[in-house]
XYZ file of C-alpha atoms in Angstrom:
289
model
C -22.241 -2.672 27.805
C -20.635 -4.720 25.038
C -18.899 -3.393 21.936
C -21.006 -3.601 18.787
C -20.211 -3.044 15.134
C -21.775 0.427 15.315
C -19.030 1.495 17.694
C -16.391 0.483 15.148
C -18.185 2.280 12.314
C -18.527 5.410 14.401
C -14.860 5.429 15.352
C -13.760 4.831 11.735
C -15.934 7.728 10.538
C -14.260 9.991 13.089
C -10.813 8.651 12.152
C -11.468 9.309 8.456
C -12.901 12.818 8.867
C -11.192 13.946 12.101
C -14.445 15.708 12.857
C -17.438 14.712 14.982
C -19.633 16.944 12.831
C -18.602 15.344 9.535
C -18.717 11.861 11.070
C -22.265 12.517 12.226
C -23.252 13.658 8.719
C -21.695 10.538 7.190
C -23.485 8.230 9.631
C -26.770 10.189 9.584
C -26.589 10.623 13.355
C -26.578 13.596 15.691
C -23.269 14.937 17.006
C -24.155 14.017 20.629
C -24.902 10.452 19.511
C -21.501 10.166 17.801
C -19.680 11.600 20.816
C -21.559 9.263 23.143
C -20.761 6.209 21.000
C -17.086 7.107 20.926
C -17.000 7.497 24.710
C -18.667 4.102 25.124
C -16.043 2.477 22.910
C -13.163 4.141 24.746
C -14.602 3.202 28.127
C -15.068 -0.409 27.092
C -11.536 -0.658 25.660
C -10.009 1.261 28.550
C -7.964 3.520 26.264
C -8.320 6.968 24.763
C -8.640 6.787 20.983
C -9.192 10.432 20.057
C -7.423 13.515 21.390
C -9.986 16.269 21.894
C -7.637 18.710 23.623
C -6.982 20.802 20.503
C -9.179 22.738 18.095
C -8.828 19.840 15.642
C -9.407 16.208 16.562
C -6.457 13.852 16.282
C -6.035 10.134 16.842
C -3.943 9.111 19.816
C -1.243 6.433 19.345
C -3.802 3.896 20.618
C -6.319 5.299 18.145
C -3.906 4.921 15.250
C -3.169 1.326 16.226
C -6.846 0.481 16.741
C -7.958 2.034 13.435
C -6.496 -0.760 11.295
C -7.959 -3.449 13.565
C -11.385 -1.835 13.463
C -11.239 -1.511 9.673
C -10.336 -5.190 9.300
C -13.238 -6.193 11.545
C -15.764 -4.066 9.639
C -14.484 -5.253 6.249
C -14.676 -8.893 7.342
C -18.221 -8.411 8.641
C -19.386 -6.674 5.466
C -17.754 -9.375 3.351
C -19.487 -12.138 5.291
C -22.824 -10.308 5.167
C -22.621 -9.944 1.405
C -21.530 -13.516 0.755
C -25.044 -14.785 0.180
C -25.543 -12.244 -2.619
C -22.421 -13.304 -4.527
C -21.974 -16.112 -6.997
C -18.236 -16.122 -6.159
C -15.832 -14.785 -3.555
C -13.285 -12.529 -5.293
C -9.670 -12.564 -4.149
C -8.454 -8.972 -3.836
C -4.763 -8.416 -4.590
C -3.420 -4.980 -3.717
C -0.342 -3.138 -4.928
C 0.956 0.380 -4.400
C 2.813 0.635 -7.703
C 3.834 -1.530 -10.665
C 2.050 -4.669 -9.363
C 4.177 -7.624 -10.537
C 5.928 -5.640 -13.255
C 5.847 -7.297 -16.646
C 4.685 -10.530 -14.993
C 1.371 -8.911 -14.047
C -0.472 -9.989 -17.201
C 0.809 -13.545 -16.966
C -0.185 -13.771 -13.297
C -3.717 -12.530 -13.977
C -4.272 -14.718 -17.037
C -2.849 -17.853 -15.423
C -5.071 -17.308 -12.406
C -8.152 -16.917 -14.597
C -7.301 -20.129 -16.471
C -6.556 -22.195 -13.361
C -9.103 -20.742 -10.915
C -12.050 -19.500 -12.991
C -14.407 -19.865 -10.013
C -12.545 -17.162 -8.032
C -12.062 -13.760 -9.702
C -8.696 -12.139 -8.935
C -9.175 -8.384 -8.529
C -6.015 -6.262 -8.820
C -6.351 -3.005 -6.860
C -3.885 -0.119 -6.684
C -4.018 1.528 -3.262
C -1.577 4.311 -2.380
C -0.557 2.983 0.994
C 2.591 1.306 2.358
C 0.760 -2.038 2.603
C -1.557 -1.367 -0.378
C -4.576 -1.516 1.914
C -3.707 -4.908 3.409
C -3.171 -3.726 6.993
C -6.618 -2.122 7.140
C -8.430 -4.978 5.411
C -9.107 -3.438 1.995
C -7.471 -6.389 0.218
C -6.764 -10.056 0.969
C -3.119 -10.066 -0.170
C -0.669 -7.556 -1.605
C 2.404 -7.330 -3.807
C 4.780 -5.030 -1.947
C 8.318 -3.724 -2.309
C 10.905 -3.127 0.353
C 10.790 -4.043 4.026
C 7.283 -4.585 5.397
C 7.059 -3.739 9.102
C 3.308 -3.600 9.664
C 2.306 -5.893 12.534
C 0.059 -8.838 11.837
C 1.288 -9.449 8.285
C 3.109 -12.459 6.865
C 5.398 -12.079 3.841
C 7.252 -14.297 1.402
C 9.882 -12.876 -0.926
C 9.297 -13.520 -4.607
C 12.243 -11.787 -6.259
C 14.354 -8.627 -6.180
C 14.407 -5.695 -8.589
C 17.415 -3.505 -9.409
C 17.157 0.189 -8.712
C 17.294 2.760 -11.498
C 17.487 6.535 -11.592
C 14.556 8.426 -13.095
C 15.621 11.525 -15.040
C 14.060 13.954 -17.510
C 14.863 12.694 -20.995
C 16.784 15.893 -21.778
C 18.890 15.744 -18.592
C 22.689 15.733 -19.181
C 22.904 12.363 -17.383
C 19.997 10.750 -19.188
C 22.111 9.103 -21.889
C 24.634 7.535 -19.538
C 24.847 3.732 -19.487
C 24.866 3.736 -15.686
C 25.045 6.133 -12.744
C 26.020 6.117 -9.084
C 23.962 7.535 -6.237
C 26.602 10.152 -5.521
C 26.110 11.585 -9.011
C 22.543 12.468 -7.977
C 23.518 13.977 -4.618
C 23.484 17.571 -5.845
C 19.993 17.218 -7.355
C 16.533 17.635 -5.868
C 15.174 14.158 -5.133
C 11.483 13.248 -5.410
C 10.542 11.006 -2.459
C 7.305 9.041 -2.310
C 6.716 9.031 1.454
C 3.369 7.215 1.201
C 4.233 3.988 -0.602
C 7.790 4.361 -1.916
C 10.960 2.599 -0.777
C 13.487 5.371 -1.423
C 14.709 7.446 1.516
C 17.751 9.651 2.008
C 19.336 6.786 3.981
C 20.001 5.156 0.625
C 22.851 7.628 0.073
C 26.156 7.580 1.976
C 26.104 9.994 4.912
C 28.863 12.038 3.270
C 26.916 12.434 0.012
C 23.300 12.791 1.081
C 21.099 15.060 -1.083
C 20.201 18.332 0.596
C 17.081 19.072 -1.456
C 13.943 16.935 -1.699
C 10.284 17.217 -2.638
C 7.616 14.961 -1.179
C 5.006 13.255 -3.336
C 2.391 10.616 -2.602
C 2.133 8.244 -5.558
C 3.816 7.088 -8.751
C 1.829 9.422 -11.002
C 2.987 12.471 -9.048
C 6.547 11.088 -8.991
C 6.548 10.806 -12.786
C 5.109 14.305 -13.159
C 7.785 15.757 -10.862
C 10.593 14.116 -12.828
C 9.325 14.676 -16.358
C 8.463 18.256 -15.428
C 12.052 18.895 -14.424
C 11.322 19.588 -10.746
C 13.374 16.652 -9.461
C 15.056 13.357 -10.216
C 14.221 10.100 -8.498
C 15.119 6.532 -7.709
C 12.787 3.625 -8.404
C 13.011 0.002 -9.518
C 13.183 -1.643 -12.917
C 9.456 -2.480 -12.690
C 8.558 1.205 -12.960
C 10.717 1.512 -16.054
C 8.977 -1.526 -17.562
C 5.443 -0.543 -16.623
C 5.625 3.247 -16.969
C 7.708 4.180 -20.026
C 7.382 7.846 -20.982
C 8.835 9.829 -23.897
C 9.964 12.582 -21.511
C 11.527 10.103 -19.059
C 14.857 8.274 -18.933
C 15.627 5.346 -16.640
C 19.322 4.721 -15.982
C 20.683 1.751 -13.961
C 22.340 2.560 -10.642
C 25.562 0.714 -9.910
C 25.783 1.193 -6.142
C 22.162 0.932 -4.963
C 21.017 -2.347 -3.387
C 18.162 -4.202 -5.101
C 14.643 -3.995 -3.726
C 12.891 -7.157 -2.488
C 9.453 -7.873 -3.916
C 7.200 -9.759 -1.507
C 3.697 -11.097 -1.393
C 1.977 -10.388 1.914
C -1.191 -11.502 3.662
C -2.678 -11.161 7.135
C -1.706 -13.555 9.892
C -4.946 -15.262 10.890
C -8.180 -16.139 9.081
C -7.719 -15.366 5.396
C -9.247 -15.971 1.993
C -9.137 -19.732 1.296
C -7.425 -19.193 -2.053
C -4.363 -17.450 -0.548
C -2.241 -20.657 -0.738
C -3.078 -21.002 -4.452
C -2.109 -17.369 -5.043
C 1.203 -17.871 -3.215
C 2.038 -20.916 -5.315
C 1.222 -19.171 -8.588
C 3.079 -15.992 -7.634
C 6.213 -17.985 -6.809
C 5.895 -19.847 -10.102
C 5.251 -16.838 -12.329
C 7.370 -14.194 -10.592
C 9.864 -15.994 -8.379
C 11.055 -18.842 -10.522
C 11.455 -16.801 -13.709
C 13.494 -14.108 -11.993
C 15.462 -16.269 -9.560
C 16.604 -19.116 -11.789
C 20.421 -19.520 -12.030
């Protein structure tokens, strides 16, 4: 037996739903057919992808690692299959939050002027790699350290960190703050796509109370609603001003690198043009002496 695309689609349906029943409904197959296809894939790969030992299915470590590779393969196939029905091949640029900050409009307009034959689609995806690792986009604007295997990055600039506070907070009108001044507060942490962790604080002044959120909108709601304070970068302050929000510079927090990332291997042919323009619009303006 050889692995076919249907095996990948079946596994991805199971990975998305964590249920053979729901995967079968999505694929319009019977449950035995889905189970049989999964077993064939596992046997051919020689690894176990799904743990069936509990009441609820779960991906094994091999399953988690294989999921992104399978998604990339299916996305590439679907993209190639649909090529003949397109008049152009869009370049998909992902971001998890704030895109290129205030340079976003310039980047998009310059691209449209200089490469009108290739639409540049900006997509927000709440994921650490903004969908790049699983093949949802061709390139991504990301912040912080990028550790996902198979990705190549180039740094464009850095952004200073700022504290996010309710506008009526006693510290909101300060010219600047230190991290230790936030240590006794509840901190909102975006564990899905954010770059702030408790390791940012000194060990002797680490906040004891946190709440976990999954995207920038929920982060803003938590802060403006008075549930927590947070740490972000200047791009959030520029892109997401809010009358109930105050952004205050932090004096002792290291800046956050902003990188452009793409997959190592076959890629969209316009990636080099995007890299050059991103360095010109974002990097040079911010990094000049």
